[in-house]
Coordinates of C-alpha atoms and ligand atoms in Angstrom, one line a residue:
M1 CA 0.0 0.0 0.0
K2 CA 1.0 3.6 -0.5
A3 CA -0.5 6.9 0.6
Y4 CA -0.5 10.5 -0.6
R5 CA -0.9 13.5 1.7
A6 CA -2.4 16.6 -0.1
A7 CA -5.6 18.6 -0.4
L8 CA -8.2 16.1 -1.8
L9 CA -11.2 16.5 -4.0
R10 CA -13.8 13.8 -4.7
F11 CA -17.6 13.6 -5.1
D12 CA -20.3 12.2 -2.9
D13 CA -23.4 10.3 -4.1
Q14 CA -25.3 13.5 -4.5
Q15 CA -22.8 14.8 -7.0
Q16 CA -21.5 17.3 -4.4
P17 CA -17.7 18.0 -4.1
A18 CA -16.2 16.7 -0.9
Y19 CA -12.9 18.3 0.1
D20 CA -10.2 17.8 2.7
R21 CA -7.8 20.6 3.0
D22 CA -5.2 18.2 4.6
G23 CA -6.2 14.9 3.2
L24 CA -4.9 11.4 2.8
L25 CA -5.4 9.1 -0.1
V26 CA -4.5 5.4 0.5
I27 CA -4.0 3.2 -2.5
G28 CA -3.5 -0.6 -2.6
P29 CA -4.1 -3.6 -4.8
G30 CA -7.7 -4.9 -5.0
A31 CA -8.8 -8.5 -5.6
C32 CA -8.6 -7.8 -9.3
G33 CA -4.9 -7.0 -8.9
R34 CA -5.4 -3.4 -9.9
Q35 CA -4.4 -0.5 -7.7
L36 CA -7.6 0.8 -6.0
V37 CA -8.5 3.6 -3.6
R38 CA -8.6 1.9 -0.2
A39 CA -9.3 5.0 2.0
V40 CA -9.7 8.7 1.6
G41 CA -10.4 11.5 4.0
A42 CA -8.8 13.8 6.6
H43 CA -5.1 13.0 7.2
D44 CA -5.4 13.2 11.0
A45 CA -8.4 10.9 11.1
L46 CA -6.9 8.2 8.8
I47 CA -3.2 8.1 9.4
G48 CA -3.4 6.1 12.6
R49 CA -5.0 3.2 10.7
Y50 CA -2.1 2.8 8.4
P51 CA 1.1 2.5 10.5
G52 CA 4.2 1.9 8.4
V53 CA 2.6 2.8 5.1
A54 CA 4.8 5.0 3.0
V55 CA 3.3 8.5 2.6
Q56 CA 4.3 10.8 -0.2
D57 CA 4.0 14.4 1.1
L58 CA 2.3 16.5 -1.6
R59 CA 1.0 19.3 0.7
G60 CA 0.5 22.5 -1.3
H61 CA -1.1 20.4 -4.1
L62 CA -4.6 19.2 -4.8
I63 CA -5.3 15.6 -5.6
A64 CA -8.4 15.1 -7.7
P65 CA -9.9 12.3 -9.8
G66 CA -8.4 11.8 -13.3
F67 CA -10.6 13.6 -15.9
V68 CA -12.9 11.5 -18.1
D69 CA -13.2 12.8 -21.7
L70 CA -16.5 11.6 -23.0
H71 CA -15.9 12.2 -26.7
I72 CA -12.6 12.7 -28.6
H73 CA -11.1 11.7 -31.9
Y74 CA -7.5 10.6 -31.6
P75 CA -6.9 10.7 -35.4
Q76 CA -7.9 14.4 -35.3
T77 CA -5.0 15.4 -33.1
D78 CA -3.6 17.2 -36.1
V79 CA -6.9 18.6 -37.3
I80 CA -7.3 21.0 -34.4
G81 CA -7.8 24.5 -35.6
A82 CA -8.8 23.7 -39.2
P83 CA -11.2 26.6 -40.1
A84 CA -14.3 25.9 -42.1
A85 CA -17.8 27.3 -42.7
G86 CA -19.3 24.6 -40.5
L87 CA -19.4 20.9 -39.8
L88 CA -20.0 19.4 -43.2
P89 CA -17.3 21.4 -45.1
W90 CA -14.9 20.8 -42.2
L91 CA -15.4 17.1 -42.6
E92 CA -15.0 17.2 -46.3
H93 CA -12.0 19.5 -46.6
Y94 CA -9.9 18.6 -43.6
T95 CA -11.1 15.6 -41.6
F96 CA -11.8 12.9 -44.1
P97 CA -8.5 13.6 -46.1
H98 CA -6.6 13.5 -42.9
E99 CA -8.2 10.3 -41.5
S100 CA -7.5 8.5 -44.8
R101 CA -3.8 8.2 -43.5
F102 CA -4.8 5.9 -40.7
H103 CA -4.8 2.8 -42.9
D104 CA -1.1 2.8 -42.1
K105 CA -0.7 1.2 -38.7
T106 CA 2.8 2.7 -38.1
Y107 CA 1.5 6.2 -38.8
A108 CA -1.6 5.6 -36.6
R109 CA 0.6 4.3 -33.7
G110 CA 2.8 7.4 -33.8
V111 CA -0.3 9.7 -33.6
A112 CA -1.8 7.5 -30.8
E113 CA 1.4 7.8 -28.7
F114 CA 1.4 11.6 -29.1
F115 CA -2.4 11.6 -28.3
F116 CA -1.9 9.7 -25.1
D117 CA 1.0 11.9 -24.0
E118 CA -1.3 14.9 -24.5
L119 CA -4.2 13.3 -22.6
Q120 CA -1.8 12.5 -19.7
R121 CA -0.2 16.0 -19.7
N122 CA -3.7 17.4 -19.4
G123 CA -4.8 15.1 -16.6
V124 CA -7.2 12.9 -18.7
T125 CA -7.1 9.3 -17.6
T126 CA -10.0 7.8 -19.5
A127 CA -11.4 8.8 -22.9
L128 CA -14.2 7.5 -25.1
T129 CA -12.4 7.9 -28.4
F130 CA -13.1 7.6 -32.1
A131 CA -10.5 5.8 -34.2
T132 CA -11.0 5.9 -38.0
S133 CA -12.7 3.4 -40.4
H134 CA -9.4 1.4 -40.6
P135 CA -9.2 -1.5 -38.2
A136 CA -5.4 -0.9 -38.0
S137 CA -6.2 2.5 -36.3
V138 CA -8.1 0.6 -33.6
D139 CA -5.3 -1.9 -33.0
A140 CA -2.8 0.9 -32.9
A141 CA -4.7 2.8 -30.2
F142 CA -5.5 -0.2 -28.1
E143 CA -1.9 -1.4 -28.1
A144 CA -0.7 2.0 -27.0
A145 CA -3.3 2.3 -24.3
Q146 CA -2.6 -1.2 -23.1
A147 CA 1.1 -0.5 -22.7
R148 CA 0.2 2.5 -20.5
G149 CA -2.3 0.6 -18.4
L150 CA -5.1 3.0 -19.3
R151 CA -8.8 2.5 -19.0
F152 CA -9.7 3.4 -22.6
I153 CA -12.5 2.8 -25.0
T154 CA -12.4 3.1 -28.8
G155 CA -13.8 1.6 -32.0
K156 CA -13.6 1.4 -35.7
V157 CA -15.6 4.1 -37.4
L158 CA -18.5 2.8 -39.6
Q159 CA -19.1 4.9 -42.7
D160 CA -20.1 3.1 -45.9
R161 CA -21.7 6.0 -47.8
H162 CA -21.4 9.8 -48.4
S163 CA -17.7 9.4 -47.7
P164 CA -14.7 9.7 -50.0
D165 CA -12.3 7.0 -51.1
G166 CA -9.8 6.3 -48.4
V167 CA -12.3 6.5 -45.5
R168 CA -15.4 4.8 -46.9
D169 CA -15.8 1.2 -45.8
D170 CA -17.7 -1.8 -47.1
T171 CA -20.9 -2.6 -45.4
E172 CA -20.5 -6.3 -44.8
Q173 CA -16.7 -6.2 -44.1
S174 CA -17.2 -3.3 -41.7
L175 CA -19.4 -5.4 -39.5
I176 CA -17.2 -8.4 -39.7
D177 CA -14.2 -6.2 -38.7
T178 CA -16.2 -4.7 -35.8
E179 CA -17.1 -8.0 -34.4
A180 CA -13.5 -9.3 -34.7
L181 CA -12.2 -6.2 -32.9
I182 CA -14.8 -6.6 -30.1
Q183 CA -13.6 -10.2 -29.6
R184 CA -9.9 -9.1 -29.8
W185 CA -10.1 -6.2 -27.4
H186 CA -13.2 -5.7 -25.4
G187 CA -12.6 -6.5 -21.7
V188 CA -8.8 -7.1 -22.2
D189 CA -7.0 -5.4 -19.3
R190 CA -8.8 -2.0 -18.9
L191 CA -9.8 -1.7 -22.5
G192 CA -13.3 -1.5 -23.9
Y193 CA -14.8 -1.5 -27.4
A194 CA -17.3 1.0 -28.8
I195 CA -19.5 0.3 -31.8
T196 CA -18.9 3.5 -33.8
P197 CA -21.2 4.6 -36.6
R198 CA -19.7 8.0 -37.5
F199 CA -23.1 9.7 -37.8
A200 CA -26.4 8.7 -39.5
P201 CA -25.6 10.4 -42.9
T202 CA -22.5 8.3 -43.6
S203 CA -24.0 4.9 -42.8
S204 CA -26.5 3.0 -45.0
E205 CA -29.5 1.5 -43.4
A206 CA -27.9 -1.9 -43.7
Q207 CA -24.8 -0.7 -41.8
L208 CA -26.9 0.9 -39.0
R209 CA -29.0 -2.3 -38.8
G210 CA -25.8 -4.4 -38.5
A211 CA -24.4 -2.1 -35.8
G212 CA -27.7 -2.4 -33.9
E213 CA -27.5 -6.2 -34.1
L214 CA -24.0 -6.1 -32.7
A215 CA -25.1 -3.7 -29.9
A216 CA -27.9 -6.2 -28.9
K217 CA -25.5 -9.2 -29.1
Y218 CA -22.7 -7.5 -27.0
R219 CA -24.6 -5.7 -24.3
D220 CA -21.7 -4.4 -22.3
V221 CA -19.9 -3.0 -25.4
W222 CA -20.3 0.8 -25.8
I223 CA -21.9 2.7 -28.7
Q224 CA -20.7 6.1 -29.8
S225 CA -21.8 8.5 -32.5
H226 CA -22.8 12.1 -33.2
V227 CA -26.3 13.6 -33.2
A228 CA -28.0 16.9 -33.8
E229 CA -24.8 18.9 -33.9
N230 CA -25.5 21.3 -36.8
V231 CA -28.6 22.6 -38.6
D232 CA -27.5 21.6 -42.1
E233 CA -26.7 18.1 -40.8
V234 CA -30.1 17.8 -39.2
R235 CA -31.8 18.8 -42.4
W236 CA -29.7 16.2 -44.4
V237 CA -30.7 13.4 -41.9
A238 CA -34.4 14.3 -42.3
E239 CA -34.0 13.9 -46.1
L240 CA -32.1 10.6 -45.8
F241 CA -34.4 9.0 -43.2
P242 CA -37.9 10.4 -43.9
R243 CA -39.5 7.6 -41.9
S244 CA -37.8 8.4 -38.6
R245 CA -39.4 10.9 -36.2
S246 CA -36.2 12.8 -35.7
Y247 CA -32.4 12.6 -36.1
L248 CA -32.0 10.9 -32.7
G249 CA -35.0 8.7 -33.6
V250 CA -32.9 7.2 -36.5
Y251 CA -30.5 5.7 -33.9
G252 CA -33.5 4.5 -31.8
D253 CA -35.0 2.9 -34.9
F254 CA -31.8 0.9 -35.5
G255 CA -31.4 -0.3 -31.9
L256 CA -28.6 2.1 -31.1
L257 CA -30.0 3.8 -28.1
R258 CA -29.3 2.0 -24.8
E259 CA -27.2 2.3 -21.7
R260 CA -23.5 2.7 -22.6
A261 CA -24.5 4.6 -25.8
V262 CA -22.9 8.1 -25.9
Y263 CA -24.0 10.7 -28.4
A264 CA -21.8 13.7 -29.0
H265 CA -23.4 17.2 -29.1
C266 CA -27.2 16.7 -28.7
I267 CA -27.8 20.4 -29.5
H268 CA -30.8 20.4 -31.8
L269 CA -33.0 18.0 -29.8
D270 CA -36.6 18.4 -28.9
A271 CA -38.5 17.4 -25.8
A272 CA -39.4 14.0 -27.2
D273 CA -35.8 13.3 -28.1
R274 CA -34.7 14.2 -24.6
A275 CA -37.3 11.9 -23.1
L276 CA -36.0 9.2 -25.4
M277 CA -32.5 9.8 -24.1
R278 CA -33.7 9.4 -20.6
E279 CA -35.8 6.3 -21.2
T280 CA -33.1 4.5 -23.0
G281 CA -30.2 5.4 -20.7
A282 CA -28.2 6.9 -23.5
A283 CA -25.9 9.8 -22.6
A284 CA -24.9 13.1 -24.2
A285 CA -21.2 14.2 -24.6
I286 CA -21.3 18.0 -24.3
S287 CA -18.5 19.4 -26.4
P288 CA -18.5 23.2 -25.9
T289 CA -15.2 24.2 -27.5
S290 CA -16.1 22.2 -30.6
N291 CA -19.6 23.7 -30.7
L292 CA -18.2 27.2 -30.5
F293 CA -15.4 26.6 -33.0
L294 CA -17.6 25.0 -35.6
G295 CA -20.5 27.4 -34.9
S296 CA -22.8 24.5 -34.2
G297 CA -24.9 25.9 -31.4
F298 CA -25.3 25.6 -27.6
F299 CA -26.1 22.5 -25.5
D300 CA -29.2 23.2 -23.4
H301 CA -28.3 22.2 -19.8
V302 CA -31.6 23.3 -18.3
A303 CA -33.7 21.2 -20.8
A304 CA -31.4 18.2 -20.3
D305 CA -31.8 18.4 -16.5
A306 CA -35.5 18.8 -16.8
A307 CA -35.7 15.6 -18.9
G308 CA -33.4 13.7 -16.6
M309 CA -30.8 13.0 -19.3
R310 CA -27.3 11.7 -18.5
Y311 CA -24.4 13.8 -19.8
G312 CA -20.8 14.7 -19.3
L313 CA -18.2 16.9 -20.8
A314 CA -15.9 16.2 -23.7
S315 CA -13.2 17.9 -25.7
D316 CA -14.2 16.6 -29.2
V317 CA -10.7 17.2 -30.4
G318 CA -10.2 18.0 -33.4
G319 CA -13.5 19.9 -33.8
G320 CA -12.8 20.9 -30.2
T321 CA -9.9 23.3 -29.7
S322 CA -8.2 21.9 -26.6
F323 CA -7.2 18.8 -24.8
S324 CA -7.5 20.6 -21.5
P325 CA -10.4 19.8 -19.3
F326 CA -10.0 23.3 -17.7
H327 CA -10.6 24.9 -21.1
T328 CA -13.6 22.6 -21.7
M329 CA -15.1 23.4 -18.3
L330 CA -14.7 27.1 -18.8
A331 CA -16.3 26.9 -22.3
A332 CA -19.2 24.9 -20.8
Y333 CA -19.6 27.6 -18.2
C334 CA -19.7 30.4 -20.9
V335 CA -22.2 28.4 -23.0
G336 CA -24.4 28.1 -19.8
R337 CA -24.2 31.9 -19.4
E338 CA -25.0 32.7 -23.0
G339 CA -26.9 29.7 -24.2
H340 CA -30.6 28.9 -24.0
S341 CA -31.8 30.0 -20.6
K342 CA -32.6 33.6 -19.8
P343 CA -31.3 34.9 -17.5
G344 CA -28.0 33.0 -18.1
L345 CA -27.3 29.8 -16.2
S346 CA -24.4 29.8 -13.7
L347 CA -23.1 26.3 -13.6
T348 CA -21.1 25.9 -10.3
P349 CA -17.5 24.8 -10.4
G350 CA -18.5 21.7 -8.6
Q351 CA -21.1 20.9 -11.3
L352 CA -18.6 21.5 -14.1
W353 CA -15.9 19.4 -12.4
W354 CA -18.4 16.5 -11.7
Q355 CA -19.4 16.6 -15.4
H356 CA -15.8 16.0 -16.4
T357 CA -15.1 13.3 -13.8
A358 CA -17.7 11.3 -11.9
G359 CA -20.5 12.4 -14.1
A360 CA -18.8 11.5 -17.3
A361 CA -17.9 8.1 -15.7
Q362 CA -21.6 7.6 -14.8
A363 CA -22.6 8.4 -18.4
L364 CA -20.3 5.6 -19.4
G365 CA -21.7 3.2 -16.9
L366 CA -18.3 3.3 -15.1
D367 CA -19.4 4.9 -11.9
G368 CA -17.6 3.3 -9.0
V369 CA -14.8 2.4 -11.4
V370 CA -13.2 5.6 -12.6
G371 CA -13.9 9.4 -12.3
N372 CA -13.9 9.5 -8.5
L373 CA -11.7 8.8 -5.5
Q374 CA -14.0 6.9 -3.3
P375 CA -12.9 3.6 -1.8
G376 CA -13.0 0.9 -4.5
N377 CA -12.4 3.2 -7.4
E378 CA -9.4 2.5 -9.6
A379 CA -6.5 4.7 -8.6
D380 CA -6.4 7.2 -11.6
F381 CA -5.8 10.7 -10.3
V382 CA -4.2 14.0 -10.9
V383 CA -1.9 16.1 -8.7
L384 CA -2.7 19.7 -9.4
D385 CA -0.5 22.7 -8.6
P386 CA -2.6 25.7 -7.6
Q387 CA 0.5 27.9 -7.9
A388 CA 1.4 26.8 -11.4
T389 CA 1.4 30.3 -12.8
P390 CA 1.9 33.7 -11.1
L391 CA -1.7 34.7 -11.6
L392 CA -3.0 31.4 -10.4
A393 CA -0.8 31.5 -7.3
R394 CA -2.1 35.0 -6.5
K395 CA -5.7 34.1 -7.2
T396 CA -5.8 30.8 -5.3
A397 CA -4.0 32.3 -2.3
Q398 CA -7.0 34.6 -2.0
A399 CA -9.6 31.8 -2.4
S400 CA -11.8 31.7 0.7
S401 CA -14.0 28.7 -0.3
L402 CA -13.7 25.5 -2.3
D403 CA -15.9 27.1 -5.0
E404 CA -13.4 30.0 -5.3
L405 CA -10.4 27.6 -5.5
L406 CA -12.1 25.4 -8.2
F407 CA -13.2 28.4 -10.2
A408 CA -9.7 29.9 -10.2
L409 CA -8.4 26.6 -11.6
I410 CA -11.2 26.3 -14.2
V411 CA -10.8 29.9 -15.4
L412 CA -7.0 30.2 -15.3
G413 CA -5.9 26.6 -15.5
D414 CA -4.4 24.5 -18.3
D415 CA -1.8 21.7 -18.7
R416 CA 0.6 23.8 -16.5
V417 CA -1.6 23.0 -13.5
V418 CA -1.2 19.2 -13.9
S419 CA 2.0 18.4 -12.2
Q420 CA 1.4 14.6 -12.2
T421 CA -1.1 12.2 -13.8
V422 CA -1.1 8.9 -11.9
I423 CA -2.5 5.8 -13.7
A424 CA -3.6 2.9 -11.6
Ligands
GUN501 N1 -20.0 14.4 -37.3 C1 -19.5 13.3 -38.0 N2 -18.2 13.2 -37.9 C2 -17.8 14.2 -37.1 C3 -16.5 14.5 -36.6 O1 -15.5 13.9 -36.9 N3 -16.5 15.6 -35.7 C4 -17.6 16.2 -35.3 N4 -17.5 17.2 -34.5 N5 -18.8 15.9 -35.8 C5 -18.9 14.9 -36.7
ZN502 ZN1 -16.8 14.2 -32.6

């Protein structure tokens, strides 16, 4: 066993932040052989129970759960900052040509290694991640994640139409490849597979039907896709699927809405869509830096809460502009201010932080596993330096409450704040 002494942040069952100014985090192997949180709380109350345990003194730092990124594309690491008139031209001019390179496994592995370095530098310990349509891109990412001991989920993108040569796949082969990848990777070490139709416009009905059949056959495999991101896209889906009630309804019609299904964006939904999200247990991945960059719109937090939908925060790199959870939380806050509700919504720092840790884990069906530092959780955490920059040091020194401390980190923080990311 091993222990860490520092300020400690975690979340209780009511999604509220719990904080120890002088805390102790005790880590030790569980029955599974993995390093788990064994105890957490005030240093003085706990230390007597662990005589002889080595304690690393990190006072002056804040230990918090590793961040969970609910939606990101590793092959788009080099697409960040590609300007376009909106989603569809961005896909056509930048994203598809770039993703066509990932048939080459050596190239894919190189990008994957850089991607995981970047996640780690930014304190992200679990990510639900798109690969590309090439099975080699999935193997490359899983092999890199496995070597790092990460809890990590990805899948081969399904896109058999309205896609250029180089990324378009073949309907039947794409489903054979998906099942083979599930069998090769799902549940190996800390890895999980996600059935990954890119979005409704780029999959034929046969491909969506096959994806839904696999989702029914492998119930604990994840599903990930995009929905209702952009008004042109929504219009296109209505033309392509005239029999479905809505864009989200397309996924429901093909058996792709259930627990462990995560849909990026969920901006242009109506009340019936939100009710469908809640009834099926599907979750939204809110991607505010992407939505601002691509001019897609604003996620409606108030309507999502009223419907009882699950959601969490996501970077959506490369539509998103930053790997940093701090940047994503700040963007979510700004969207809340300026978005749908009048007067503007003021998400609290605790809500924002929960949405990028324990809340995102809950959306994945991984509550109790990652995203928190309660006993039994896997020991993925970050060590944050509240004095990482002169302005942060000045600001956090004046913080008179947990909210003020967390807000200072959200507004002024970035990768410089993350002094260590500890994986298991
Ligand atoms: N919709 C379909 N593909 C994509 C993608 O790669 N990024 C985003 N943001 N939306 C999409
Ligand atoms: Zn995306």
